[in-house]
Amino acid sequence: MKELKILVVNNYGQFCHLIHRAVRDLDVDTKIIPNTMPIEDILAEEPDGLILSGGPEMDRAGLCFDYVREIDLPILGICLGHQAIALEYGGHVHAGSKGGYAEIEIEVLEEDDILRGLGPRTTVWASHADEVAILPEGFAHLARSEVCEIEAMRHPTKPIYGVQWHPEVSHTEKGEELFINFLEVCEQY
């Protein structure tokens, strides 16, 4: 794998440092940045991809909406990052029927770039306090669960992906594989 640089956008989630560590442990140059960093400063870092972390509330998502609209790089949104992508592209987010952080079995509907090797089912840890309720138009529906219909999605033409669950936590099966798949997307972009 070529030398990659991944920026982890901090949305004040409790696991942001675990995303950083998971990527760093794959021997990839990574750095946590504030979600208020101007786009030109992000591009000056010459990253190969961005990961939008989870976070407590959409009001604290900073410039994430601008990032997913204006930055032409692979982007992986996790939890709140996933929801921000959906909102920016016309989807809808609502409060989940099952809040709280818990073990969930995911059904992989399409083993695309980032979910390759994860199906047909895998166990993950996720919070469903908020979740994507309506998929943005044209987006591919990649995974679902019994508690949330849109657990993962992909932009129709750009390398932009979202997952509701937390691949960075040790209890999530195949979380490392998801990060490796995303890094391969970044390498090939």
PDB file of C-alpha atoms in Angstrom:
ATOM      1  CA  MET A   1       0.000   0.000   0.000  1.00  0.00           C
ATOM      2  CA  LYS A   2       1.339   3.434  -0.894  1.00  0.00           C
ATOM      3  CA  GLU A   3       1.987   5.940   1.856  1.00  0.00           C
ATOM      4  CA  LEU A   4      -1.405   7.332   2.801  1.00  0.00           C
ATOM      5  CA  LYS A   5      -2.473  10.227   4.975  1.00  0.00           C
ATOM      6  CA  ILE A   6      -5.930  10.175   6.542  1.00  0.00           C
ATOM      7  CA  LEU A   7      -7.436  13.074   8.471  1.00  0.00           C
ATOM      8  CA  VAL A   8      -9.948  12.216  11.199  1.00  0.00           C
ATOM      9  CA  VAL A   9     -12.465  15.019  11.625  1.00  0.00           C
ATOM     10  CA  ASN A  10     -13.325  15.437  15.300  1.00  0.00           C
ATOM     11  CA  ASN A  11     -17.075  15.841  15.839  1.00  0.00           C
ATOM     12  CA  TYR A  12     -16.645  15.596  19.622  1.00  0.00           C
ATOM     13  CA  GLY A  13     -17.530  11.905  19.707  1.00  0.00           C
ATOM     14  CA  GLN A  14     -16.278   9.786  22.559  1.00  0.00           C
ATOM     15  CA  PHE A  15     -14.470   7.416  20.156  1.00  0.00           C
ATOM     16  CA  CYS A  16     -12.656   9.901  17.897  1.00  0.00           C
ATOM     17  CA  HIS A  17      -9.288   8.920  19.392  1.00  0.00           C
ATOM     18  CA  LEU A  18     -10.092   5.236  18.736  1.00  0.00           C
ATOM     19  CA  ILE A  19     -10.625   5.969  15.026  1.00  0.00           C
ATOM     20  CA  HIS A  20      -7.237   7.700  14.980  1.00  0.00           C
ATOM     21  CA  ARG A  21      -5.621   4.745  16.722  1.00  0.00           C
ATOM     22  CA  ALA A  22      -7.289   2.130  14.478  1.00  0.00           C
ATOM     23  CA  VAL A  23      -5.997   3.889  11.358  1.00  0.00           C
ATOM     24  CA  ARG A  24      -2.551   4.522  12.853  1.00  0.00           C
ATOM     25  CA  ASP A  25      -2.309   0.841  13.855  1.00  0.00           C
ATOM     26  CA  LEU A  26      -2.657  -0.002  10.148  1.00  0.00           C
ATOM     27  CA  ASP A  27       0.633   1.896   9.593  1.00  0.00           C
ATOM     28  CA  VAL A  28      -1.102   4.884   8.037  1.00  0.00           C
ATOM     29  CA  ASP A  29      -0.174   8.502   8.726  1.00  0.00           C
ATOM     30  CA  THR A  30      -3.183   9.983  10.477  1.00  0.00           C
ATOM     31  CA  LYS A  31      -4.084  13.145  12.324  1.00  0.00           C
ATOM     32  CA  ILE A  32      -7.147  14.368  14.220  1.00  0.00           C
ATOM     33  CA  ILE A  33      -8.370  17.764  13.033  1.00  0.00           C
ATOM     34  CA  PRO A  34     -11.119  20.043  14.364  1.00  0.00           C
ATOM     35  CA  ASN A  35     -14.375  20.110  12.410  1.00  0.00           C
ATOM     36  CA  THR A  36     -13.921  23.865  12.057  1.00  0.00           C
ATOM     37  CA  MET A  37     -10.717  23.629   9.984  1.00  0.00           C
ATOM     38  CA  PRO A  38     -11.109  25.615   6.731  1.00  0.00           C
ATOM     39  CA  ILE A  39     -11.191  23.510   3.560  1.00  0.00           C
ATOM     40  CA  GLU A  40      -8.050  25.160   2.173  1.00  0.00           C
ATOM     41  CA  ASP A  41      -6.142  24.158   5.338  1.00  0.00           C
ATOM     42  CA  ILE A  42      -7.369  20.569   4.975  1.00  0.00           C
ATOM     43  CA  LEU A  43      -6.250  20.459   1.351  1.00  0.00           C
ATOM     44  CA  ALA A  44      -2.868  21.946   2.342  1.00  0.00           C
ATOM     45  CA  GLU A  45      -2.336  18.804   4.477  1.00  0.00           C
ATOM     46  CA  GLU A  46      -2.584  16.769   1.227  1.00  0.00           C
ATOM     47  CA  PRO A  47      -4.710  13.977   2.711  1.00  0.00           C
ATOM     48  CA  ASP A  48      -5.740  10.883   0.775  1.00  0.00           C
ATOM     49  CA  GLY A  49      -9.072  10.661   2.600  1.00  0.00           C
ATOM     50  CA  LEU A  50     -11.210  11.935   5.459  1.00  0.00           C
ATOM     51  CA  ILE A  51     -13.045  10.116   8.218  1.00  0.00           C
ATOM     52  CA  LEU A  52     -15.878  12.034   9.893  1.00  0.00           C
ATOM     53  CA  SER A  53     -16.163  10.844  13.493  1.00  0.00           C
ATOM     54  CA  GLY A  54     -19.297  10.339  15.495  1.00  0.00           C
ATOM     55  CA  GLY A  55     -20.496  13.030  17.854  1.00  0.00           C
ATOM     56  CA  PRO A  56     -23.184  14.004  20.323  1.00  0.00           C
ATOM     57  CA  GLU A  57     -25.346  16.307  18.194  1.00  0.00           C
ATOM     58  CA  MET A  58     -25.656  17.657  14.672  1.00  0.00           C
ATOM     59  CA  ASP A  59     -25.429  21.256  15.939  1.00  0.00           C
ATOM     60  CA  ARG A  60     -21.760  20.529  16.697  1.00  0.00           C
ATOM     61  CA  ALA A  61     -20.885  19.085  13.258  1.00  0.00           C
ATOM     62  CA  GLY A  62     -18.937  22.225  12.309  1.00  0.00           C
ATOM     63  CA  LEU A  63     -18.021  22.344   8.627  1.00  0.00           C
ATOM     64  CA  CYS A  64     -18.730  18.656   7.894  1.00  0.00           C
ATOM     65  CA  PHE A  65     -21.515  19.570   5.468  1.00  0.00           C
ATOM     66  CA  ASP A  66     -19.068  21.731   3.478  1.00  0.00           C
ATOM     67  CA  TYR A  67     -16.447  18.963   3.542  1.00  0.00           C
ATOM     68  CA  VAL A  68     -18.719  16.300   2.039  1.00  0.00           C
ATOM     69  CA  ARG A  69     -20.016  18.701  -0.612  1.00  0.00           C
ATOM     70  CA  GLU A  70     -16.770  20.425  -1.629  1.00  0.00           C
ATOM     71  CA  ILE A  71     -13.782  18.143  -0.941  1.00  0.00           C
ATOM     72  CA  ASP A  72     -13.015  15.721  -3.765  1.00  0.00           C
ATOM     73  CA  LEU A  73     -11.530  12.883  -1.700  1.00  0.00           C
ATOM     74  CA  PRO A  74     -12.800   9.570  -0.334  1.00  0.00           C
ATOM     75  CA  ILE A  75     -14.843  10.219   2.816  1.00  0.00           C
ATOM     76  CA  LEU A  76     -16.071   7.753   5.435  1.00  0.00           C
ATOM     77  CA  GLY A  77     -18.741   9.024   7.823  1.00  0.00           C
ATOM     78  CA  ILE A  78     -19.206   7.159  11.099  1.00  0.00           C
ATOM     79  CA  CYS A  79     -22.435   7.583  13.121  1.00  0.00           C
ATOM     80  CA  LEU A  80     -22.930  11.386  13.188  1.00  0.00           C
ATOM     81  CA  GLY A  81     -20.621  11.609  10.156  1.00  0.00           C
ATOM     82  CA  HIS A  82     -22.908   9.145   8.325  1.00  0.00           C
ATOM     83  CA  GLN A  83     -25.928  11.261   9.268  1.00  0.00           C
ATOM     84  CA  ALA A  84     -24.240  14.505   8.147  1.00  0.00           C
ATOM     85  CA  ILE A  85     -23.579  12.977   4.718  1.00  0.00           C
ATOM     86  CA  ALA A  86     -27.237  11.941   4.454  1.00  0.00           C
ATOM     87  CA  LEU A  87     -28.486  15.403   5.417  1.00  0.00           C
ATOM     88  CA  GLU A  88     -26.127  17.213   3.034  1.00  0.00           C
ATOM     89  CA  TYR A  89     -27.357  15.147   0.099  1.00  0.00           C
ATOM     90  CA  GLY A  90     -31.072  15.461   0.862  1.00  0.00           C
ATOM     91  CA  GLY A  91     -31.698  12.481   3.127  1.00  0.00           C
ATOM     92  CA  HIS A  92     -33.507  12.633   6.452  1.00  0.00           C
ATOM     93  CA  VAL A  93     -32.365  11.864  10.001  1.00  0.00           C
ATOM     94  CA  HIS A  94     -34.648  11.205  12.962  1.00  0.00           C
ATOM     95  CA  ALA A  95     -34.469   9.888  16.512  1.00  0.00           C
ATOM     96  CA  GLY A  96     -34.054   6.139  16.547  1.00  0.00           C
ATOM     97  CA  SER A  97     -36.586   3.850  18.180  1.00  0.00           C
ATOM     98  CA  LYS A  98     -33.717   2.139  20.037  1.00  0.00           C
ATOM     99  CA  GLY A  99     -31.413   4.759  21.492  1.00  0.00           C
ATOM    100  CA  GLY A 100     -28.277   3.915  23.414  1.00  0.00           C
ATOM    101  CA  TYR A 101     -25.118   2.094  22.485  1.00  0.00           C
ATOM    102  CA  ALA A 102     -25.562  -1.636  21.963  1.00  0.00           C
ATOM    103  CA  GLU A 103     -24.616  -4.757  20.046  1.00  0.00           C
ATOM    104  CA  ILE A 104     -26.509  -5.047  16.738  1.00  0.00           C
ATOM    105  CA  GLU A 105     -26.470  -7.667  14.006  1.00  0.00           C
ATOM    106  CA  ILE A 106     -26.020  -6.055  10.590  1.00  0.00           C
ATOM    107  CA  GLU A 107     -27.269  -7.560   7.353  1.00  0.00           C
ATOM    108  CA  VAL A 108     -24.983  -6.584   4.488  1.00  0.00           C
ATOM    109  CA  LEU A 109     -27.138  -5.924   1.424  1.00  0.00           C
ATOM    110  CA  GLU A 110     -24.280  -5.079  -0.934  1.00  0.00           C
ATOM    111  CA  GLU A 111     -20.632  -5.967  -0.382  1.00  0.00           C
ATOM    112  CA  ASP A 112     -19.325  -2.871  -2.121  1.00  0.00           C
ATOM    113  CA  ASP A 113     -15.908  -1.233  -1.689  1.00  0.00           C
ATOM    114  CA  ILE A 114     -16.028  -0.694   2.081  1.00  0.00           C
ATOM    115  CA  LEU A 115     -18.169  -3.699   3.088  1.00  0.00           C
ATOM    116  CA  ARG A 116     -16.232  -6.254   1.024  1.00  0.00           C
ATOM    117  CA  GLY A 117     -15.743  -9.394   3.117  1.00  0.00           C
ATOM    118  CA  LEU A 118     -18.096  -8.287   5.910  1.00  0.00           C
ATOM    119  CA  GLY A 119     -21.285 -10.086   4.852  1.00  0.00           C
ATOM    120  CA  PRO A 120     -23.720 -11.582   4.788  1.00  0.00           C
ATOM    121  CA  ARG A 121     -24.064 -10.735   8.497  1.00  0.00           C
ATOM    122  CA  THR A 122     -21.768  -9.211  11.074  1.00  0.00           C
ATOM    123  CA  THR A 123     -22.065  -8.019  14.662  1.00  0.00           C
ATOM    124  CA  VAL A 124     -21.280  -4.386  15.417  1.00  0.00           C
ATOM    125  CA  TRP A 125     -21.658  -1.850  18.192  1.00  0.00           C
ATOM    126  CA  ALA A 126     -23.756   1.196  17.426  1.00  0.00           C
ATOM    127  CA  SER A 127     -25.756   4.025  18.903  1.00  0.00           C
ATOM    128  CA  HIS A 128     -29.174   4.599  17.397  1.00  0.00           C
ATOM    129  CA  ALA A 129     -30.131   7.728  19.332  1.00  0.00           C
ATOM    130  CA  ASP A 130     -30.331   9.313  15.865  1.00  0.00           C
ATOM    131  CA  GLU A 131     -30.257   7.507  12.537  1.00  0.00           C
ATOM    132  CA  VAL A 132     -30.701   8.014   8.810  1.00  0.00           C
ATOM    133  CA  ALA A 133     -34.418   7.532   8.104  1.00  0.00           C
ATOM    134  CA  ILE A 134     -34.554   8.398   4.390  1.00  0.00           C
ATOM    135  CA  LEU A 135     -31.699   7.565   2.039  1.00  0.00           C
ATOM    136  CA  PRO A 136     -30.515  10.482  -0.128  1.00  0.00           C
ATOM    137  CA  GLU A 137     -31.670  10.167  -3.731  1.00  0.00           C
ATOM    138  CA  GLY A 138     -29.450   7.889  -5.786  1.00  0.00           C
ATOM    139  CA  PHE A 139     -27.451   6.589  -2.831  1.00  0.00           C
ATOM    140  CA  ALA A 140     -26.806   2.844  -2.632  1.00  0.00           C
ATOM    141  CA  HIS A 141     -28.332   1.118   0.419  1.00  0.00           C
ATOM    142  CA  LEU A 142     -25.521  -1.127   1.690  1.00  0.00           C
ATOM    143  CA  ALA A 143     -26.652  -2.542   5.059  1.00  0.00           C
ATOM    144  CA  ARG A 144     -29.619  -2.735   7.439  1.00  0.00           C
ATOM    145  CA  SER A 145     -30.533  -4.169  10.849  1.00  0.00           C
ATOM    146  CA  GLU A 146     -33.647  -5.028  12.820  1.00  0.00           C
ATOM    147  CA  VAL A 147     -33.507  -1.630  14.553  1.00  0.00           C
ATOM    148  CA  CYS A 148     -32.403   0.607  11.661  1.00  0.00           C
ATOM    149  CA  GLU A 149     -33.107   0.233   7.955  1.00  0.00           C
ATOM    150  CA  ILE A 150     -30.167   2.379   6.780  1.00  0.00           C
ATOM    151  CA  GLU A 151     -27.059   1.137   8.585  1.00  0.00           C
ATOM    152  CA  ALA A 152     -24.719   1.887   5.660  1.00  0.00           C
ATOM    153  CA  MET A 153     -24.854   3.783   2.369  1.00  0.00           C
ATOM    154  CA  ARG A 154     -22.721   5.003  -0.529  1.00  0.00           C
ATOM    155  CA  HIS A 155     -22.902   8.088  -2.741  1.00  0.00           C
ATOM    156  CA  PRO A 156     -23.906   7.190  -6.335  1.00  0.00           C
ATOM    157  CA  THR A 157     -20.799   8.606  -8.031  1.00  0.00           C
ATOM    158  CA  LYS A 158     -18.322   9.871  -5.409  1.00  0.00           C
ATOM    159  CA  PRO A 159     -16.252   7.757  -2.973  1.00  0.00           C
ATOM    160  CA  ILE A 160     -18.387   8.895  -0.017  1.00  0.00           C
ATOM    161  CA  TYR A 161     -19.582   6.228   2.426  1.00  0.00           C
ATOM    162  CA  GLY A 162     -21.517   6.243   5.682  1.00  0.00           C
ATOM    163  CA  VAL A 163     -21.959   3.652   8.430  1.00  0.00           C
ATOM    164  CA  GLN A 164     -24.179   4.014  11.488  1.00  0.00           C
ATOM    165  CA  TRP A 165     -21.988   1.710  13.579  1.00  0.00           C
ATOM    166  CA  HIS A 166     -18.543   2.179  15.130  1.00  0.00           C
ATOM    167  CA  PRO A 167     -15.881   0.108  13.311  1.00  0.00           C
ATOM    168  CA  GLU A 168     -13.228   1.591  15.611  1.00  0.00           C
ATOM    169  CA  VAL A 169     -14.388  -0.177  18.789  1.00  0.00           C
ATOM    170  CA  SER A 170     -12.982  -3.603  19.655  1.00  0.00           C
ATOM    171  CA  HIS A 171     -16.419  -5.200  20.104  1.00  0.00           C
ATOM    172  CA  THR A 172     -17.310  -4.581  16.450  1.00  0.00           C
ATOM    173  CA  GLU A 173     -16.512  -7.647  14.350  1.00  0.00           C
ATOM    174  CA  LYS A 174     -14.553  -6.889  11.192  1.00  0.00           C
ATOM    175  CA  GLY A 175     -14.088  -3.205  12.035  1.00  0.00           C
ATOM    176  CA  GLU A 176     -10.451  -3.359  10.977  1.00  0.00           C
ATOM    177  CA  GLU A 177     -11.500  -4.900   7.645  1.00  0.00           C
ATOM    178  CA  LEU A 178     -13.832  -1.961   7.013  1.00  0.00           C
ATOM    179  CA  PHE A 179     -10.974   0.493   7.620  1.00  0.00           C
ATOM    180  CA  ILE A 180      -8.653  -1.532   5.352  1.00  0.00           C
ATOM    181  CA  ASN A 181     -11.317  -1.483   2.626  1.00  0.00           C
ATOM    182  CA  PHE A 182     -11.653   2.297   2.995  1.00  0.00           C
ATOM    183  CA  LEU A 183      -7.868   2.726   2.829  1.00  0.00           C
ATOM    184  CA  GLU A 184      -7.819   0.714  -0.401  1.00  0.00           C
ATOM    185  CA  VAL A 185     -10.410   3.116  -1.839  1.00  0.00           C
ATOM    186  CA  CYS A 186      -8.155   6.030  -0.817  1.00  0.00           C
ATOM    187  CA  GLU A 187      -5.119   4.333  -2.375  1.00  0.00           C
ATOM    188  CA  GLN A 188      -6.877   3.797  -5.699  1.00  0.00           C
ATOM    189  CA  TYR A 189      -8.484   7.262  -5.892  1.00  0.00           C
TER     190      TYR A 189
END
